[in-house]
Amino acid sequence: MFRDVLAETSPGSPAESGPSESDTPSPGAEVRCLMAMERGQRVRLVTESLPSTHRPLLEAMGLCNDCDLHICLSSGTCIIDIDGSRLGISRQVARSIMAIPVGP
């Protein structure tokens, strides 16, 4: 099922846009794993932190190119909102994905 999605996924997508000034991390913002973020927090994904073994599948689900995420729940399974779609990520994978807080 996901093989078809991965084969059709292109590196660039029209939905990707550069960060606006209000979305830039504040000076001194620290990089933390998704499990360390608080519920309701807005974060920017650090693409280089995606585990290489999971990267194609995570990118097919929307986790790519420094995207912005909203943390919905970060205990047990990490649930994130990506452009209105919610995605559940296991605790182990969420601990390996790094992000920078960009807003409340």
C-alpha atoms as an extended CHARMM CRD file, in Angstrom:
* protein
*
       104  EXT
         1         1  MET       CA              0.0000000000        0.0000000000        0.0000000000  PROA      1               0.0000000000
         2         2  PHE       CA              2.6650000000        2.5300000000        0.9890000000  PROA      2               0.0000000000
         3         3  ARG       CA              5.0020000000        1.4140000000       -1.8050000000  PROA      3               0.0000000000
         4         4  ASP       CA              2.6980000000        3.0680000000       -4.3470000000  PROA      4               0.0000000000
         5         5  VAL       CA              2.6060000000        6.2550000000       -2.2980000000  PROA      5               0.0000000000
         6         6  LEU       CA              6.3730000000        6.2760000000       -1.9220000000  PROA      6               0.0000000000
         7         7  ALA       CA              6.8980000000        5.7080000000       -5.6470000000  PROA      7               0.0000000000
         8         8  GLU       CA              4.6170000000        8.6400000000       -6.5260000000  PROA      8               0.0000000000
         9         9  THR       CA              6.0800000000       11.0510000000       -3.9710000000  PROA      9               0.0000000000
        10        10  SER       CA              8.1960000000       13.7690000000       -5.5000000000  PROA      10              0.0000000000
        11        11  PRO       CA             10.9020000000       15.6430000000       -3.5560000000  PROA      11              0.0000000000
        12        12  GLY       CA              9.1600000000       19.0140000000       -3.8870000000  PROA      12              0.0000000000
        13        13  SER       CA              5.5180000000       19.7550000000       -3.3740000000  PROA      13              0.0000000000
        14        14  PRO       CA              3.4920000000       22.8500000000       -4.1970000000  PROA      14              0.0000000000
        15        15  ALA       CA              2.2320000000       23.0470000000       -0.6150000000  PROA      15              0.0000000000
        16        16  GLU       CA              5.7450000000       23.7140000000        0.6330000000  PROA      16              0.0000000000
        17        17  SER       CA              6.4940000000       27.3210000000        1.2720000000  PROA      17              0.0000000000
        18        18  GLY       CA              9.2310000000       29.1990000000        3.0290000000  PROA      18              0.0000000000
        19        19  PRO       CA              8.8260000000       30.2360000000        6.6470000000  PROA      19              0.0000000000
        20        20  SER       CA              7.2580000000       33.5900000000        7.3720000000  PROA      20              0.0000000000
        21        21  GLU       CA              8.8960000000       36.0040000000        9.7950000000  PROA      21              0.0000000000
        22        22  SER       CA              6.3920000000       35.0950000000       12.5310000000  PROA      22              0.0000000000
        23        23  ASP       CA              7.2730000000       31.4020000000       12.1670000000  PROA      23              0.0000000000
        24        24  THR       CA             10.9990000000       31.7580000000       12.7050000000  PROA      24              0.0000000000
        25        25  PRO       CA             12.3320000000       30.2140000000       15.9030000000  PROA      25              0.0000000000
        26        26  SER       CA             13.1140000000       32.6500000000       18.6560000000  PROA      26              0.0000000000
        27        27  PRO       CA             16.7860000000       33.2710000000       19.4300000000  PROA      27              0.0000000000
        28        28  GLY       CA             18.0070000000       30.6280000000       21.8250000000  PROA      28              0.0000000000
        29        29  ALA       CA             15.2080000000       28.2010000000       20.8890000000  PROA      29              0.0000000000
        30        30  GLU       CA             16.4010000000       24.7420000000       21.6930000000  PROA      30              0.0000000000
        31        31  VAL       CA             16.1020000000       21.6630000000       19.5340000000  PROA      31              0.0000000000
        32        32  ARG       CA             14.1700000000       18.9360000000       21.3570000000  PROA      32              0.0000000000
        33        33  CYS       CA             12.5710000000       15.6160000000       20.4790000000  PROA      33              0.0000000000
        34        34  LEU       CA              8.8380000000       15.5210000000       19.7340000000  PROA      34              0.0000000000
        35        35  MET       CA              8.1540000000       13.6470000000       22.9870000000  PROA      35              0.0000000000
        36        36  ALA       CA              9.6160000000       16.5780000000       24.9700000000  PROA      36              0.0000000000
        37        37  MET       CA              7.1970000000       19.0930000000       23.4390000000  PROA      37              0.0000000000
        38        38  GLU       CA              4.0440000000       20.2380000000       25.1880000000  PROA      38              0.0000000000
        39        39  ARG       CA              0.4960000000       19.6920000000       23.9980000000  PROA      39              0.0000000000
        40        40  GLY       CA             -0.6720000000       22.5570000000       21.7750000000  PROA      40              0.0000000000
        41        41  GLN       CA              2.8490000000       23.6970000000       20.9590000000  PROA      41              0.0000000000
        42        42  ARG       CA              3.7770000000       24.6550000000       17.4000000000  PROA      42              0.0000000000
        43        43  VAL       CA              7.1210000000       23.3170000000       16.2250000000  PROA      43              0.0000000000
        44        44  ARG       CA              9.2770000000       23.2060000000       13.0930000000  PROA      44              0.0000000000
        45        45  LEU       CA             10.6240000000       19.7910000000       12.1750000000  PROA      45              0.0000000000
        46        46  VAL       CA             14.3880000000       19.3510000000       11.7870000000  PROA      46              0.0000000000
        47        47  THR       CA             14.4140000000       17.2310000000        8.6230000000  PROA      47              0.0000000000
        48        48  GLU       CA             17.9050000000       15.8520000000        9.2090000000  PROA      48              0.0000000000
        49        49  SER       CA             16.6710000000       14.1870000000       12.4010000000  PROA      49              0.0000000000
        50        50  LEU       CA             14.2630000000       11.8310000000       10.6090000000  PROA      50              0.0000000000
        51        51  PRO       CA             15.5330000000        8.2690000000       11.0330000000  PROA      51              0.0000000000
        52        52  SER       CA             16.8730000000        7.1090000000        7.6590000000  PROA      52              0.0000000000
        53        53  THR       CA             15.0460000000        3.7830000000        7.9540000000  PROA      53              0.0000000000
        54        54  HSD       CA             11.6900000000        5.5470000000        8.4140000000  PROA      54              0.0000000000
        55        55  ARG       CA             12.3160000000        8.6700000000        6.3020000000  PROA      55              0.0000000000
        56        56  PRO       CA             10.5050000000        7.6260000000        3.0600000000  PROA      56              0.0000000000
        57        57  LEU       CA              7.3760000000        6.5590000000        4.9270000000  PROA      57              0.0000000000
        58        58  LEU       CA              7.3610000000        9.6070000000        7.2360000000  PROA      58              0.0000000000
        59        59  GLU       CA              7.8580000000       11.9230000000        4.2500000000  PROA      59              0.0000000000
        60        60  ALA       CA              4.9610000000       10.2150000000        2.4490000000  PROA      60              0.0000000000
        61        61  MET       CA              2.8120000000       11.0000000000        5.5010000000  PROA      61              0.0000000000
        62        62  GLY       CA              3.7580000000       14.6860000000        5.4220000000  PROA      62              0.0000000000
        63        63  LEU       CA              6.8000000000       14.9380000000        7.6980000000  PROA      63              0.0000000000
        64        64  CYS       CA              9.2680000000       16.6130000000        5.3760000000  PROA      64              0.0000000000
        65        65  ASN       CA             11.2770000000       19.7090000000        4.4790000000  PROA      65              0.0000000000
        66        66  ASP       CA             11.2240000000       21.5780000000        7.7780000000  PROA      66              0.0000000000
        67        67  CYS       CA              7.4260000000       21.4310000000        7.9920000000  PROA      67              0.0000000000
        68        68  ASP       CA              5.4260000000       23.0500000000       10.7920000000  PROA      68              0.0000000000
        69        69  LEU       CA              3.5560000000       20.7780000000       13.1950000000  PROA      69              0.0000000000
        70        70  HSD       CA              1.1320000000       21.1840000000       16.0730000000  PROA      70              0.0000000000
        71        71  ILE       CA              1.5980000000       18.7980000000       18.9830000000  PROA      71              0.0000000000
        72        72  CYS       CA             -1.7790000000       17.2920000000       19.9170000000  PROA      72              0.0000000000
        73        73  LEU       CA             -0.5690000000       14.7450000000       22.4690000000  PROA      73              0.0000000000
        74        74  SER       CA              2.9160000000       13.7820000000       23.5640000000  PROA      74              0.0000000000
        75        75  SER       CA              2.3940000000       11.0370000000       26.0970000000  PROA      75              0.0000000000
        76        76  GLY       CA              2.3570000000        7.4320000000       24.9750000000  PROA      76              0.0000000000
        77        77  THR       CA              1.8390000000        7.7580000000       21.2380000000  PROA      77              0.0000000000
        78        78  CYS       CA              2.8350000000       11.1820000000       19.9230000000  PROA      78              0.0000000000
        79        79  ILE       CA             -0.0520000000       12.6590000000       17.9260000000  PROA      79              0.0000000000
        80        80  ILE       CA              0.7570000000       15.5740000000       15.6590000000  PROA      80              0.0000000000
        81        81  ASP       CA             -1.2970000000       17.7610000000       13.3390000000  PROA      81              0.0000000000
        82        82  ILE       CA              0.1300000000       18.3990000000        9.8710000000  PROA      82              0.0000000000
        83        83  ASP       CA             -1.9970000000       20.7820000000        7.7960000000  PROA      83              0.0000000000
        84        84  GLY       CA             -5.2330000000       19.5390000000        9.3850000000  PROA      84              0.0000000000
        85        85  SER       CA             -4.3850000000       15.8220000000        9.3000000000  PROA      85              0.0000000000
        86        86  ARG       CA             -3.4800000000       14.0150000000       12.5020000000  PROA      86              0.0000000000
        87        87  LEU       CA             -0.7230000000       11.4560000000       12.5860000000  PROA      87              0.0000000000
        88        88  GLY       CA              0.1950000000        9.0910000000       15.4090000000  PROA      88              0.0000000000
        89        89  ILE       CA              3.8760000000        8.2470000000       15.8520000000  PROA      89              0.0000000000
        90        90  SER       CA              5.2490000000        5.6560000000       18.2460000000  PROA      90              0.0000000000
        91        91  ARG       CA              7.1260000000        6.8780000000       21.3140000000  PROA      91              0.0000000000
        92        92  GLN       CA             10.3770000000        5.3550000000       20.0180000000  PROA      92              0.0000000000
        93        93  VAL       CA             10.1830000000        7.1130000000       16.6320000000  PROA      93              0.0000000000
        94        94  ALA       CA              8.9870000000       10.4050000000       18.1960000000  PROA      94              0.0000000000
        95        95  ARG       CA             12.0190000000       10.4070000000       20.4980000000  PROA      95              0.0000000000
        96        96  SER       CA             14.3180000000       10.2740000000       17.4650000000  PROA      96              0.0000000000
        97        97  ILE       CA             12.6200000000       13.1740000000       15.6170000000  PROA      97              0.0000000000
        98        98  MET       CA             13.8930000000       16.6090000000       16.5820000000  PROA      98              0.0000000000
        99        99  ALA       CA             12.0240000000       19.9140000000       16.3300000000  PROA      99              0.0000000000
       100       100  ILE       CA             12.3510000000       23.5790000000       17.2470000000  PROA      100             0.0000000000
       101       101  PRO       CA              9.5040000000       25.4060000000       19.0480000000  PROA      101             0.0000000000
       102       102  VAL       CA              8.1470000000       28.2840000000       16.9100000000  PROA      102             0.0000000000
       103       103  GLY       CA              5.0390000000       29.2880000000       18.8390000000  PROA      103             0.0000000000
       104       104  PRO       CA              2.5140000000       28.4290000000       21.5250000000  PROA      104             0.0000000000
